[in-house]
Coordinates of C-alpha atoms in Angstrom, one line a residue:
M1136 CA 21.1 10.1 -6.1
V1137 CA 17.9 11.9 -6.9
S1138 CA 18.3 15.1 -8.9
T1139 CA 16.9 18.4 -7.4
W1140 CA 14.5 18.7 -10.2
L1141 CA 13.2 15.2 -9.9
S1142 CA 13.0 15.4 -6.2
A1143 CA 10.8 18.5 -6.4
T1144 CA 8.6 16.8 -8.9
L1145 CA 8.2 13.7 -6.8
Y1146 CA 7.6 15.9 -3.7
D1147 CA 4.8 17.7 -5.5
I1148 CA 3.2 14.3 -6.5
A1149 CA 3.4 13.2 -2.9
A1150 CA 1.9 16.5 -1.7
R1151 CA -1.0 16.0 -4.1
Y1152 CA -1.9 12.9 -2.0
D1153 CA -1.2 14.5 1.4
H1154 CA 2.0 12.4 1.7
D1155 CA -0.2 9.5 2.6
R1156 CA 1.7 6.2 2.2
H1157 CA -1.6 4.5 1.5
A1158 CA -1.8 6.5 -1.7
L1159 CA 1.5 5.0 -2.9
L1160 CA -0.1 3.3 -6.0
Q1161 CA -1.7 6.6 -7.0
M1162 CA 1.7 8.4 -6.7
L1163 CA 3.4 5.7 -8.8
R1164 CA 0.7 6.0 -11.4
A1165 CA 1.4 9.8 -11.5
V1166 CA 5.1 9.2 -12.0
Q1167 CA 4.4 6.6 -14.7
A1168 CA 2.2 9.1 -16.6
A1169 CA 4.8 11.9 -16.3
R1170 CA 8.0 9.9 -17.0
S1171 CA 6.7 6.9 -19.0
C1172 CA 8.2 4.7 -16.3
V1173 CA 8.9 4.7 -12.5
P1174 CA 12.7 5.1 -12.4
E1175 CA 14.8 3.8 -9.6
E1176 CA 15.3 7.3 -8.2
A1177 CA 11.5 7.6 -7.7
I1178 CA 11.4 4.2 -6.0
Q1179 CA 14.1 5.4 -3.6
F1180 CA 12.4 8.7 -3.0
F1181 CA 9.0 7.3 -2.1
A1182 CA 10.6 4.7 0.1
R1183 CA 12.4 7.3 2.1
H1184 CA 9.7 10.0 2.0
L1185 CA 6.9 7.7 3.0
N1186 CA 9.0 5.6 5.3
V1187 CA 8.1 2.5 3.4
P1188 CA 10.6 -0.4 2.9
I1189 CA 12.1 0.0 -0.6
V1190 CA 11.2 -3.6 -1.4
E1191 CA 7.5 -2.7 -1.0
V1192 CA 7.8 0.2 -3.4
R1193 CA 9.7 -1.8 -5.9
G1194 CA 7.3 -4.7 -5.4
C1195 CA 4.4 -2.5 -6.4
V1196 CA 6.2 -1.4 -9.6
E1197 CA 6.8 -5.0 -10.6
F1198 CA 3.3 -6.2 -9.6
Y1199 CA 1.0 -3.9 -11.6
S1200 CA 1.0 -4.3 -15.4
F1201 CA 0.7 -0.6 -16.2
L1202 CA 3.8 0.4 -14.1
H1203 CA 7.2 -0.1 -15.6
A1204 CA 10.8 0.3 -14.3
T1205 CA 12.1 1.3 -17.8
P1206 CA 10.7 3.8 -20.2
R1207 CA 7.9 3.0 -22.6
G1208 CA 7.6 4.6 -26.0
Q1209 CA 6.3 8.1 -26.7
Y1210 CA 3.2 6.3 -28.0
D1211 CA 2.4 3.5 -25.5
I1212 CA -0.2 1.2 -27.1
Y1213 CA -2.0 -1.9 -25.7
F1214 CA -4.4 -4.0 -27.6
S1215 CA -7.1 -5.8 -25.6
D1216 CA -6.6 -9.5 -25.7
S1217 CA -9.6 -11.3 -24.4
P1218 CA -11.0 -14.3 -26.4
T1219 CA -13.8 -12.2 -27.8
D1220 CA -11.4 -9.4 -28.7
R1221 CA -9.3 -12.0 -30.6
M1222 CA -12.5 -13.2 -32.3
A1223 CA -13.1 -9.7 -33.5
G1224 CA -9.6 -9.4 -34.9
S1225 CA -7.6 -7.7 -32.1
L1226 CA -4.5 -9.9 -32.5
V1227 CA -4.5 -9.5 -36.3
A1228 CA -4.8 -5.7 -35.9
A1229 CA -2.0 -5.6 -33.3
E1230 CA 0.3 -7.7 -35.5
R1231 CA -0.5 -5.5 -38.5
L1232 CA 0.4 -2.4 -36.5
A1233 CA 3.6 -4.1 -35.2
A1234 CA 4.7 -4.9 -38.8
R1235 CA 3.9 -1.4 -40.0
L1236 CA 6.0 0.2 -37.2
G1237 CA 8.7 -2.4 -37.1
V1238 CA 8.3 -3.1 -33.4
E1239 CA 8.2 -6.2 -31.2
F1240 CA 5.4 -6.7 -28.7
G1241 CA 6.5 -5.3 -25.3
V1242 CA 9.8 -3.9 -26.5
P1243 CA 10.2 -0.1 -27.1
R1244 CA 11.4 0.7 -30.5
P1245 CA 15.1 1.8 -30.4
D1246 CA 14.2 5.4 -31.3
G1247 CA 11.8 5.5 -28.3
R1248 CA 8.9 6.5 -30.6
V1249 CA 6.5 3.6 -29.7
T1250 CA 5.8 0.6 -27.5
L1251 CA 3.1 -1.9 -28.5
G1252 CA 1.8 -4.7 -26.4
L1253 CA -1.2 -6.9 -25.5
T1254 CA -3.1 -6.6 -22.3
S1255 CA -6.0 -8.5 -20.7
C1256 CA -9.5 -7.4 -21.5
T1257 CA -10.0 -3.6 -21.4
G1258 CA -13.7 -3.8 -20.9
H1259 CA -14.9 -2.9 -24.4
C1260 CA -15.5 -6.3 -25.9
E1261 CA -18.7 -5.4 -27.7
Q1262 CA -16.7 -2.7 -29.6
A1263 CA -13.6 -4.8 -30.3
P1264 CA -10.9 -4.6 -31.5
A1265 CA -10.2 -2.1 -28.7
G1266 CA -7.2 -1.0 -26.7
L1267 CA -5.4 1.9 -25.1
V1268 CA -3.0 4.5 -26.5
N1269 CA -1.4 6.7 -23.9
R1270 CA -4.1 5.6 -21.5
R1271 CA -6.9 6.7 -23.9
V1272 CA -9.4 4.0 -25.0
F1273 CA -9.8 3.3 -28.7
T1274 CA -12.5 1.1 -30.2
R1275 CA -13.4 -0.7 -33.4
M1276 CA -10.0 -0.8 -35.0
T1277 CA -10.0 -1.7 -38.7
E1278 CA -7.2 -2.4 -41.1
D1279 CA -7.6 1.1 -42.5
R1280 CA -7.4 2.7 -39.0
V1281 CA -4.4 0.6 -38.1
D1282 CA -2.6 1.9 -41.2
R1283 CA -3.5 5.5 -40.4
M1284 CA -2.5 5.0 -36.8
A1285 CA 1.0 3.9 -38.0
D1286 CA 1.2 6.9 -40.2
L1287 CA 0.3 9.3 -37.4
I1288 CA 2.8 7.8 -35.1
E1289 CA 5.6 8.0 -37.7
R1290 CA 4.8 11.6 -38.3
G1291 CA 4.7 12.3 -34.5
V1292 CA 1.1 13.6 -34.4
P1293 CA -0.1 14.0 -30.8
V1294 CA -2.8 11.5 -29.8
E1295 CA -5.0 14.5 -29.0
Q1296 CA -5.1 15.3 -32.7
W1297 CA -6.1 11.8 -33.9
P1298 CA -9.6 11.3 -35.2
E1299 CA -12.0 11.6 -32.3
V1300 CA -14.2 8.9 -33.7
W1301 CA -11.5 6.3 -32.9
F1302 CA -12.1 7.1 -29.2
H1303 CA -15.8 7.0 -29.3
V1304 CA -17.3 4.5 -26.7
E1305 CA -20.9 3.5 -27.1
N1306 CA -23.1 2.5 -24.2
S1307 CA -24.5 -0.5 -26.2
I1308 CA -27.6 -1.0 -24.0
R1309 CA -29.8 -3.6 -25.8
V1310 CA -32.4 -4.4 -23.2
S1311 CA -33.3 -2.1 -20.3
G1312 CA -35.0 -3.2 -17.1
P1313 CA -35.8 -1.6 -13.8
T1314 CA -32.2 -0.8 -13.0
L1315 CA -31.5 1.0 -16.2
E1316 CA -34.9 2.7 -16.4
T1317 CA -35.0 4.0 -12.8
H1318 CA -33.0 7.2 -12.6
V1319 CA -32.8 8.5 -9.1
T1320 CA -32.8 12.3 -8.8
P1321 CA -29.7 13.2 -6.7
G1322 CA -30.7 13.1 -3.0
D1323 CA -34.1 11.5 -3.4
A1324 CA -33.0 8.0 -2.2
L1325 CA -31.0 9.6 0.7
R1326 CA -33.9 11.7 1.8
A1327 CA -36.3 8.7 1.6
S1328 CA -33.9 6.7 3.7
L1329 CA -33.7 9.4 6.4
V1330 CA -37.4 9.9 6.4
R1331 CA -38.0 6.2 6.7
G1332 CA -35.2 5.8 9.2
L1333 CA -31.7 4.3 8.5
P1334 CA -32.4 1.1 10.5
Q1335 CA -35.7 0.7 8.6
T1336 CA -33.9 1.3 5.3
L1337 CA -31.5 -1.5 6.2
D1338 CA -34.6 -3.7 6.7
E1339 CA -35.7 -2.8 3.2
V1340 CA -32.4 -3.8 1.7
E1341 CA -32.5 -7.1 3.5
A1342 CA -36.1 -7.7 2.5
S1343 CA -35.3 -7.0 -1.2
G1344 CA -33.2 -10.1 -1.3
L1345 CA -30.4 -8.2 -3.2
Q1346 CA -27.3 -10.3 -3.5
G1347 CA -23.8 -9.1 -4.4
R1348 CA -23.8 -8.5 -8.2
G1349 CA -20.1 -9.4 -8.5
G1350 CA -21.0 -13.0 -8.9
A1351 CA -20.5 -14.5 -5.4
G1352 CA -24.0 -13.6 -4.5
F1353 CA -23.6 -12.8 -0.7
P1354 CA -26.7 -11.0 0.5
V1355 CA -26.0 -7.3 0.6
G1356 CA -28.3 -6.6 3.5
R1357 CA -26.6 -9.3 5.6
K1358 CA -23.2 -7.7 4.9
W1359 CA -24.5 -4.2 5.8
R1360 CA -26.2 -5.7 9.0
G1361 CA -22.9 -7.2 10.0
A1362 CA -21.1 -3.9 9.8
Y1363 CA -24.0 -2.1 11.4
E1364 CA -23.7 -4.3 14.5
T1365 CA -19.9 -4.0 14.6
R1366 CA -18.5 -1.3 16.9
G1367 CA -15.7 1.0 15.8
I1368 CA -14.6 2.8 12.7
H1369 CA -16.2 1.8 9.4
Y1370 CA -15.4 2.2 5.7
I1371 CA -17.3 1.7 2.5
T1372 CA -15.5 0.4 -0.6
C1373 CA -16.9 -0.1 -4.1
N1374 CA -15.3 -2.6 -6.4
A1375 CA -15.3 -1.1 -9.9
D1376 CA -12.3 -3.2 -11.0
E1377 CA -14.3 -5.4 -13.4
G1378 CA -11.4 -7.2 -14.9
E1379 CA -13.2 -10.4 -15.7
P1380 CA -12.7 -10.9 -19.5
G1381 CA -15.9 -10.1 -21.3
T1382 CA -17.4 -7.9 -18.6
F1383 CA -18.3 -4.2 -19.3
K1384 CA -21.6 -3.6 -17.5
D1385 CA -20.0 -1.5 -14.7
R1386 CA -18.6 0.8 -17.4
I1387 CA -22.1 1.5 -18.5
L1388 CA -23.2 2.3 -14.9
L1389 CA -20.2 4.5 -14.2
A1390 CA -20.8 6.4 -17.3
G1391 CA -24.6 6.9 -16.9
Y1392 CA -25.5 6.1 -13.3
A1393 CA -22.8 7.7 -11.2
D1394 CA -25.3 9.5 -9.0
E1395 CA -27.1 6.3 -8.2
L1396 CA -23.8 4.6 -7.4
F1397 CA -22.6 7.4 -5.1
E1398 CA -26.0 7.6 -3.5
G1399 CA -25.9 3.9 -2.7
M1400 CA -22.5 4.2 -1.2
T1401 CA -23.6 7.2 0.9
I1402 CA -26.7 5.4 2.2
A1403 CA -24.5 2.4 3.2
G1404 CA -22.1 4.8 4.9
L1405 CA -24.8 6.5 6.9
I1406 CA -26.3 3.2 8.0
V1407 CA -23.1 1.6 9.3
G1408 CA -21.6 4.9 10.5
A1409 CA -18.7 5.2 8.0
E1410 CA -17.3 8.7 7.2
K1411 CA -15.3 7.7 4.1
G1412 CA -15.8 5.6 1.1
Y1413 CA -13.5 4.6 -1.8
L1414 CA -14.4 3.8 -5.3
Y1415 CA -11.7 1.5 -6.7
M1416 CA -11.9 1.8 -10.5
R1417 CA -9.8 -0.2 -12.9
G1418 CA -7.1 1.8 -14.6
E1419 CA -8.5 1.1 -18.1
Y1420 CA -11.5 3.4 -17.2
E1421 CA -9.3 6.4 -16.4
Y1422 CA -11.0 8.3 -19.2
M1423 CA -14.1 8.5 -17.0
L1424 CA -12.3 9.9 -14.0
S1425 CA -12.9 13.6 -14.6
G1426 CA -16.6 13.1 -15.2
L1427 CA -17.0 11.1 -12.0
Q1428 CA -15.0 13.8 -10.1
E1429 CA -17.5 16.4 -11.4
V1430 CA -20.4 14.3 -10.1
L1431 CA -18.8 14.1 -6.7
A1432 CA -18.2 17.9 -6.7
S1433 CA -21.8 18.5 -7.6
R1434 CA -23.0 16.2 -4.8
R1435 CA -20.7 18.0 -2.3
E1436 CA -22.1 21.4 -3.4
A1437 CA -25.6 20.0 -3.0
G1438 CA -24.9 18.8 0.5
L1439 CA -25.1 15.2 -0.5
L1440 CA -21.5 14.5 0.5
G1441 CA -19.2 16.0 3.1
E1442 CA -20.3 17.3 6.5
D1443 CA -23.8 16.8 7.8
V1444 CA -24.9 14.8 4.7
C1445 CA -28.4 15.8 3.7
G1446 CA -29.0 17.2 7.2
S1447 CA -28.4 13.8 8.8
G1448 CA -25.9 15.0 11.3
Q1449 CA -23.4 12.5 9.8
N1450 CA -20.3 13.1 7.6
F1451 CA -19.5 11.0 4.6
D1452 CA -17.3 11.5 1.5
I1453 CA -15.9 9.5 -1.4
I1454 CA -12.5 9.2 -2.9
I1455 CA -11.7 7.6 -6.3
H1456 CA -8.7 5.3 -6.4
L1457 CA -7.4 4.0 -9.8
G1458 CA -6.0 0.5 -10.3
A1459 CA -3.0 -0.1 -12.5
G1460 CA -3.7 -3.4 -14.3
A1461 CA -4.1 -6.4 -11.9
Y1462 CA -6.9 -8.8 -12.4
V1463 CA -6.6 -10.2 -8.9
C1464 CA -7.5 -6.8 -7.4
G1465 CA -11.1 -7.7 -8.3
E1466 CA -10.9 -10.1 -5.3
Q1467 CA -12.2 -8.2 -2.3
S1468 CA -9.2 -8.6 0.1
A1469 CA -6.7 -8.0 -2.7
L1470 CA -8.6 -4.8 -3.5
L1471 CA -8.2 -3.7 0.1
E1472 CA -4.5 -4.3 0.0
S1473 CA -4.2 -2.2 -3.2
L1474 CA -6.2 0.6 -1.5
E1475 CA -3.7 0.6 1.3
G1476 CA -0.9 1.1 -1.3
R1477 CA 0.5 -2.4 -1.5
R1478 CA 0.6 -5.2 -4.0
G1479 CA -2.9 -6.8 -4.5
I1480 CA -2.2 -10.0 -2.7
P1481 CA -5.4 -11.7 -1.3
R1482 CA -5.6 -11.9 2.5
I1483 CA -6.1 -14.9 4.6
R1484 CA -9.7 -15.2 5.7
P1485 CA -11.3 -15.2 8.2
P1486 CA -11.7 -12.6 9.5
S1487 CA -14.1 -11.1 6.9
A1488 CA -13.7 -7.5 5.7
V1489 CA -16.8 -6.7 7.7
K1490 CA -14.9 -7.5 10.9
K1491 CA -11.4 -6.4 9.7
G1492 CA -11.1 -4.8 6.4
L1493 CA -9.6 -1.5 5.1
F1494 CA -7.0 -0.2 7.5
G1495 CA -7.9 -3.0 9.9
Q1496 CA -11.5 -1.6 10.3
S1497 CA -14.9 -2.9 9.6
T1498 CA -15.6 -2.5 5.8
V1499 CA -18.6 -2.9 3.6
N1500 CA -17.4 -3.8 0.0
N1501 CA -19.9 -4.1 -2.8
N1502 CA -19.6 -3.7 -6.5
V1503 CA -21.0 -0.9 -8.7
E1504 CA -24.3 -2.7 -9.7
S1505 CA -25.0 -3.6 -6.1
F1506 CA -24.7 0.0 -4.9
V1507 CA -26.8 1.3 -7.8
Q1508 CA -29.6 -1.2 -7.0
A1509 CA -29.3 -0.5 -3.3
A1510 CA -30.0 3.2 -3.9
Q1511 CA -33.0 2.3 -6.0
I1512 CA -34.3 -0.1 -3.3
A1513 CA -33.9 2.7 -0.7
L1514 CA -36.1 4.9 -2.8
M1515 CA -38.6 2.3 -4.2
G1516 CA -38.7 -0.2 -1.3
G1517 CA -37.6 -3.8 -0.9
A1518 CA -40.8 -5.3 -2.4
W1519 CA -40.3 -3.4 -5.7
F1520 CA -37.1 -5.4 -6.2
A1521 CA -38.0 -8.7 -4.6
D1522 CA -40.9 -9.1 -7.0
L1523 CA -38.5 -9.7 -9.8
G1524 CA -36.3 -12.7 -10.6
E1525 CA -36.7 -16.1 -8.9
E1526 CA -37.0 -17.3 -5.3
K1527 CA -33.3 -17.7 -4.6
S1528 CA -32.1 -15.0 -7.0
R1529 CA -34.1 -11.8 -6.7
G1530 CA -34.1 -8.9 -9.0
T1531 CA -32.5 -8.3 -12.4
K1532 CA -29.0 -8.6 -13.6
L1533 CA -27.0 -6.7 -16.1
L1534 CA -25.3 -9.0 -18.6
S1535 CA -22.4 -8.1 -20.8
V1536 CA -22.8 -10.1 -24.0
A1537 CA -20.1 -10.4 -26.6
G1538 CA -18.7 -12.9 -29.1
D1539 CA -20.6 -14.8 -31.9
C1540 CA -23.9 -13.0 -31.7
T1541 CA -25.4 -10.3 -34.0
R1542 CA -26.4 -8.0 -31.1
P1543 CA -23.7 -7.7 -28.5
G1544 CA -24.2 -5.3 -25.6
I1545 CA -25.9 -4.9 -22.3
Y1546 CA -29.0 -6.9 -21.4
E1547 CA -30.8 -6.3 -18.2
L1548 CA -32.9 -9.4 -17.5
P1549 CA -34.6 -11.0 -14.5
L1550 CA -32.3 -13.6 -12.8
G1551 CA -33.4 -17.0 -13.8
V1552 CA -33.4 -16.4 -17.5
T1553 CA -32.2 -19.4 -19.4
V1554 CA -29.1 -19.4 -21.6
R1555 CA -31.3 -20.2 -24.6
E1556 CA -33.6 -17.2 -24.0
L1557 CA -30.6 -14.9 -23.8
L1558 CA -29.1 -16.3 -27.0
E1559 CA -32.4 -15.7 -28.8
R1560 CA -32.3 -12.1 -27.7
C1561 CA -28.7 -11.4 -28.6
G1562 CA -28.7 -13.2 -31.9
G1563 CA -26.6 -16.1 -30.9
S1564 CA -28.7 -18.9 -32.4
H1565 CA -25.7 -20.7 -33.9
A1566 CA -23.9 -20.9 -30.5
K1567 CA -22.3 -24.2 -29.6
A1568 CA -21.0 -23.0 -26.2
V1569 CA -21.5 -20.1 -23.8
Q1570 CA -19.0 -19.0 -21.2
V1571 CA -21.0 -17.7 -18.3
G1572 CA -19.0 -15.6 -15.8
G1573 CA -15.9 -14.9 -17.8
A1574 CA -12.6 -16.7 -17.4
A1575 CA -13.5 -17.7 -13.8
G1576 CA -16.9 -18.9 -14.8
R1577 CA -18.4 -22.0 -16.4
T1578 CA -18.6 -23.2 -20.0
V1579 CA -21.8 -24.8 -21.1
G1580 CA -22.7 -26.6 -24.3
R1581 CA -25.9 -26.8 -26.3
A1582 CA -27.3 -29.6 -24.1
E1583 CA -27.3 -27.2 -21.1
F1584 CA -28.8 -24.1 -22.8
E1585 CA -32.0 -24.6 -20.7
R1586 CA -30.0 -23.9 -17.5
H1587 CA -30.7 -20.7 -15.6
I1588 CA -28.5 -17.7 -15.2
S1589 CA -28.9 -17.2 -11.4
Y1590 CA -27.1 -17.7 -8.1
A1591 CA -28.7 -21.1 -7.8
D1592 CA -27.4 -22.4 -11.1
L1593 CA -25.0 -20.4 -13.4
A1594 CA -23.8 -17.4 -11.4
T1595 CA -22.0 -14.5 -13.2
G1596 CA -20.7 -11.1 -12.4
G1597 CA -22.0 -10.1 -15.8
S1598 CA -19.8 -11.7 -18.5
I1599 CA -21.4 -13.8 -21.2
M1600 CA -19.2 -15.0 -24.1
V1601 CA -20.9 -16.7 -27.1
F1602 CA -19.0 -19.2 -29.2
D1603 CA -20.3 -20.7 -32.4
E1604 CA -19.3 -23.7 -34.6
R1605 CA -16.3 -21.9 -36.0
R1606 CA -14.5 -21.8 -32.7
D1607 CA -11.9 -24.3 -31.5
M1608 CA -12.8 -24.9 -27.8
V1609 CA -9.3 -26.3 -27.1
D1610 CA -7.8 -23.1 -28.3
L1611 CA -10.3 -21.0 -26.3
A1612 CA -9.5 -23.0 -23.2
R1613 CA -5.8 -22.4 -23.9
Q1614 CA -6.4 -18.7 -24.0
F1615 CA -8.0 -18.8 -20.6
A1616 CA -5.1 -20.9 -19.3
H1617 CA -2.7 -18.2 -20.5
F1618 CA -4.8 -15.5 -18.8
F1619 CA -4.6 -17.1 -15.4
A1620 CA -0.9 -18.0 -15.7
H1621 CA -0.3 -14.3 -16.4
E1622 CA -2.7 -12.9 -13.8
S1623 CA -1.8 -15.2 -10.9
C1624 CA -0.5 -12.9 -8.1
G1625 CA 2.1 -15.6 -7.3
F1626 CA 1.3 -15.7 -3.6
C1627 CA 0.4 -19.4 -3.3
T1628 CA 2.2 -22.4 -4.9
P1629 CA -1.0 -24.2 -6.2
C1630 CA -2.0 -21.2 -8.2
R1631 CA 1.5 -19.9 -9.1
V1632 CA 2.8 -23.3 -10.3
G1633 CA -0.4 -25.0 -11.2
T1634 CA -1.5 -22.3 -13.7
Q1635 CA 1.9 -22.4 -15.4
M1636 CA 1.6 -26.2 -15.7
L1637 CA -2.0 -26.0 -17.0
Q1638 CA -0.8 -23.4 -19.5
H1639 CA 2.0 -25.8 -20.6
Y1640 CA -0.4 -28.7 -21.2
A1641 CA -3.0 -26.5 -22.9
D1642 CA -0.3 -25.3 -25.3
K1643 CA 0.8 -28.8 -26.0
L1644 CA -2.8 -29.9 -26.8
A1645 CA -3.6 -26.9 -28.9
S1646 CA -0.6 -27.6 -31.0
C1647 CA -1.7 -31.2 -31.6
Q1648 CA 1.3 -32.6 -29.7
G1649 CA -0.6 -34.0 -26.7
S1650 CA -1.7 -37.5 -25.6
R1651 CA -4.2 -39.0 -23.2
H1652 CA -1.6 -38.8 -20.5
D1653 CA -1.7 -35.0 -20.9
L1654 CA -5.5 -34.9 -20.6
A1655 CA -5.2 -36.9 -17.3
Q1656 CA -2.5 -34.4 -16.1
I1657 CA -4.9 -31.4 -16.8
R1658 CA -7.6 -33.1 -14.8
S1659 CA -5.3 -33.9 -11.9
I1660 CA -3.6 -30.5 -11.8
G1661 CA -6.9 -28.7 -12.2
Q1662 CA -8.4 -30.4 -9.2
M1663 CA -5.3 -29.7 -7.2
V1664 CA -5.5 -25.9 -8.0
K1665 CA -9.2 -25.8 -7.3
G1666 CA -8.8 -27.5 -4.0
Y1667 CA -5.7 -25.8 -2.6
A1668 CA -5.5 -22.3 -4.2
H1669 CA -5.4 -19.5 -1.6
C1670 CA -8.2 -17.3 -3.0
G1671 CA -11.5 -17.7 -4.9
L1672 CA -9.9 -16.5 -8.2
G1673 CA -7.2 -19.2 -8.0
E1674 CA -9.9 -21.8 -7.3
T1675 CA -11.6 -21.0 -10.5
A1676 CA -8.5 -20.9 -12.7
P1677 CA -8.9 -24.4 -14.1
N1678 CA -12.7 -24.1 -14.8
A1679 CA -12.5 -23.4 -18.6
L1680 CA -10.1 -26.3 -19.2
L1681 CA -12.0 -28.8 -17.0
D1682 CA -15.4 -27.7 -18.4
T1683 CA -14.4 -28.0 -22.0
L1684 CA -12.7 -31.3 -21.4
E1685 CA -16.0 -32.7 -20.1
R1686 CA -18.3 -31.1 -22.6
F1687 CA -16.2 -31.2 -25.8
P1688 CA -14.1 -34.4 -25.5
E1689 CA -14.3 -34.9 -29.3
E1690 CA -12.5 -31.7 -29.9
Y1691 CA -9.7 -32.7 -27.5
E1692 CA -9.6 -36.1 -29.2
A1693 CA -9.1 -34.4 -32.5
H1694 CA -6.0 -32.6 -31.1
L1695 CA -4.3 -35.8 -29.8
L1696 CA -1.4 -37.4 -31.6
P1697 CA -2.7 -40.7 -33.1
E1698 CA -2.2 -43.8 -31.0
A1699 CA 0.1 -41.9 -28.5
D1700 CA -0.4 -42.7 -24.9
F1701 CA 2.5 -40.5 -23.8
V1702 CA 4.5 -37.8 -25.4
P1703 CA 7.5 -36.4 -23.6
D1704 CA 7.2 -32.7 -22.5
F1705 CA 10.6 -32.0 -23.9
D1706 CA 13.3 -33.5 -26.2
L1707 CA 15.8 -35.0 -23.7
D1708 CA 18.3 -35.7 -26.4
A1709 CA 18.2 -32.2 -27.7
A1710 CA 18.5 -30.8 -24.1
V1711 CA 21.7 -32.7 -23.4
S1712 CA 23.2 -32.4 -26.8
E1713 CA 25.6 -29.6 -25.8
A1714 CA 26.8 -31.6 -22.8
R1715 CA 27.4 -34.6 -25.0
A1716 CA 29.4 -32.5 -27.4
L1717 CA 31.6 -31.1 -24.6
T1718 CA 32.2 -34.6 -23.1
G1719 CA 32.6 -36.4 -26.4
R1720 CA 29.8 -38.9 -25.5
D1721 CA 27.5 -40.3 -28.1
D1722 CA 24.7 -42.1 -26.1
R1723 CA 21.7 -40.8 -28.0
L1724 CA 18.5 -42.6 -27.0
H1725 CA 20.3 -44.3 -24.2
Q1726 CA 17.6 -43.3 -21.7
L1727 CA 15.0 -45.1 -23.8
E1728 CA 17.1 -48.2 -24.2
H1729 CA 18.0 -48.1 -20.4
G1730 CA 14.3 -47.8 -19.5
K1731 CA 13.4 -50.7 -21.8
V1732 CA 16.0 -53.0 -20.2
E1733 CA 14.7 -52.1 -16.7
A1734 CA 11.2 -52.8 -17.7
E1735 CA 12.0 -56.2 -19.2
S1736 CA 14.0 -57.2 -16.2

């Protein structure tokens, strides 16, 4: 039974989103923020009020990492837990804070004061150790800061009164190129597109050779052309859910290039005939929401959004939608599901989103960097962009560099740059391996540092992780295996079960309990997951394990039990010991003796 007070509060939250069932995730986020959880009463209310099956509402609460069915602590803290965060000391800092507060990871302290946990990369790797406290980002945690944080929590000091320097986020731009140096005055690219003609602007985007900057590299102009030639209602969606560990370049663009981003989305909307666009931004970036809303308001006031955009006779506006902690929502079709207020489960394709996307209508989805560069191309022309990069990978790319290098940060470089050139720029001269493209990307060793970062060779959405001689590649691969086992949406069996099995074998090897049989199992399961997973993210889940197995076999050899061809995955005698005790049997090692007899016969 929902109390009158709670019912009124939930009704107000629903009214804030026009009682639109597609905004369910935003409503649940609001409840989580207000109540520190989404109680069963709220689940029942939204199911009834929005006419949504209760299992769908409950499924959302269970699916997204930042939603909880039971209350969190007054101080709700997450430490970022990507490999580069750990290398900077995030796990040590989190364990120190847990010890100071007397709290277990993920379990609210009995007095309700605090909850402490780990979360996947929060997108601030170059300023690690980083994390979130009551949805605010903190950076550069030191032992001293951890101790002071524990003291502030015990004294009940509101987060708003904590040292502001703890929440300082740097832009960390190390090398600027045309994208970061070309600031578009609000409206200039729009007006240039209208003067040139929208069809001709589409020609310019195609001529530029711009490929999707999320990593897949599908030509932006071809995608826009497909929507342009499709009849019916259209939508524009922007993927700002950069959840790939080690990636933070969209954060820089959202903070400093919001006008360019919204201008690019608007131009795309006018070209294909869309009237509404959605910016899907990861929940970890909530602290930027108010600033982005101000930019949107300013653009509406200037006639650059809303009715009759820039005198074009067309309407277009943009809504910002926040995620709630789900890596898989970086996959295009999962993002669309989330925008419709459901769990982010990837859709079966075809059809493509251009044919049947958001709300079943034609949808153009690109990421932040793609829309920013599209706006600049609309202003400067396709040739300006196409002159950069290499033949099959035009333009420049923003790279987020973190790990074992002296100058981590953002590097804008022409596509085609070699791994070695990048390492020289970022101070990674002692690197023995580089992870290009995050957890879903590829691991390369020294022998491959002349390879090119481009769509034709090593593609990346932006993440570059540098590992030097101090790093254990087996343990790093184990961390990536844990990441995918946790982030699998669970829809398809190859990914749901396969990632759990890979995690198991990775743990076994990292703890030096493995054998050659386990290495063969990883190769076999890895190929199965790559071949049969439902979505692109699942297909990439085994990459880190398979790549490190191939490139660093000596490190895996060093982790094997000497002269062991096979090590059981569990202790059978220990597992059946209770049953033996209850039945009075004493047949320890019987299974081994029995197998030996069968083999000899």
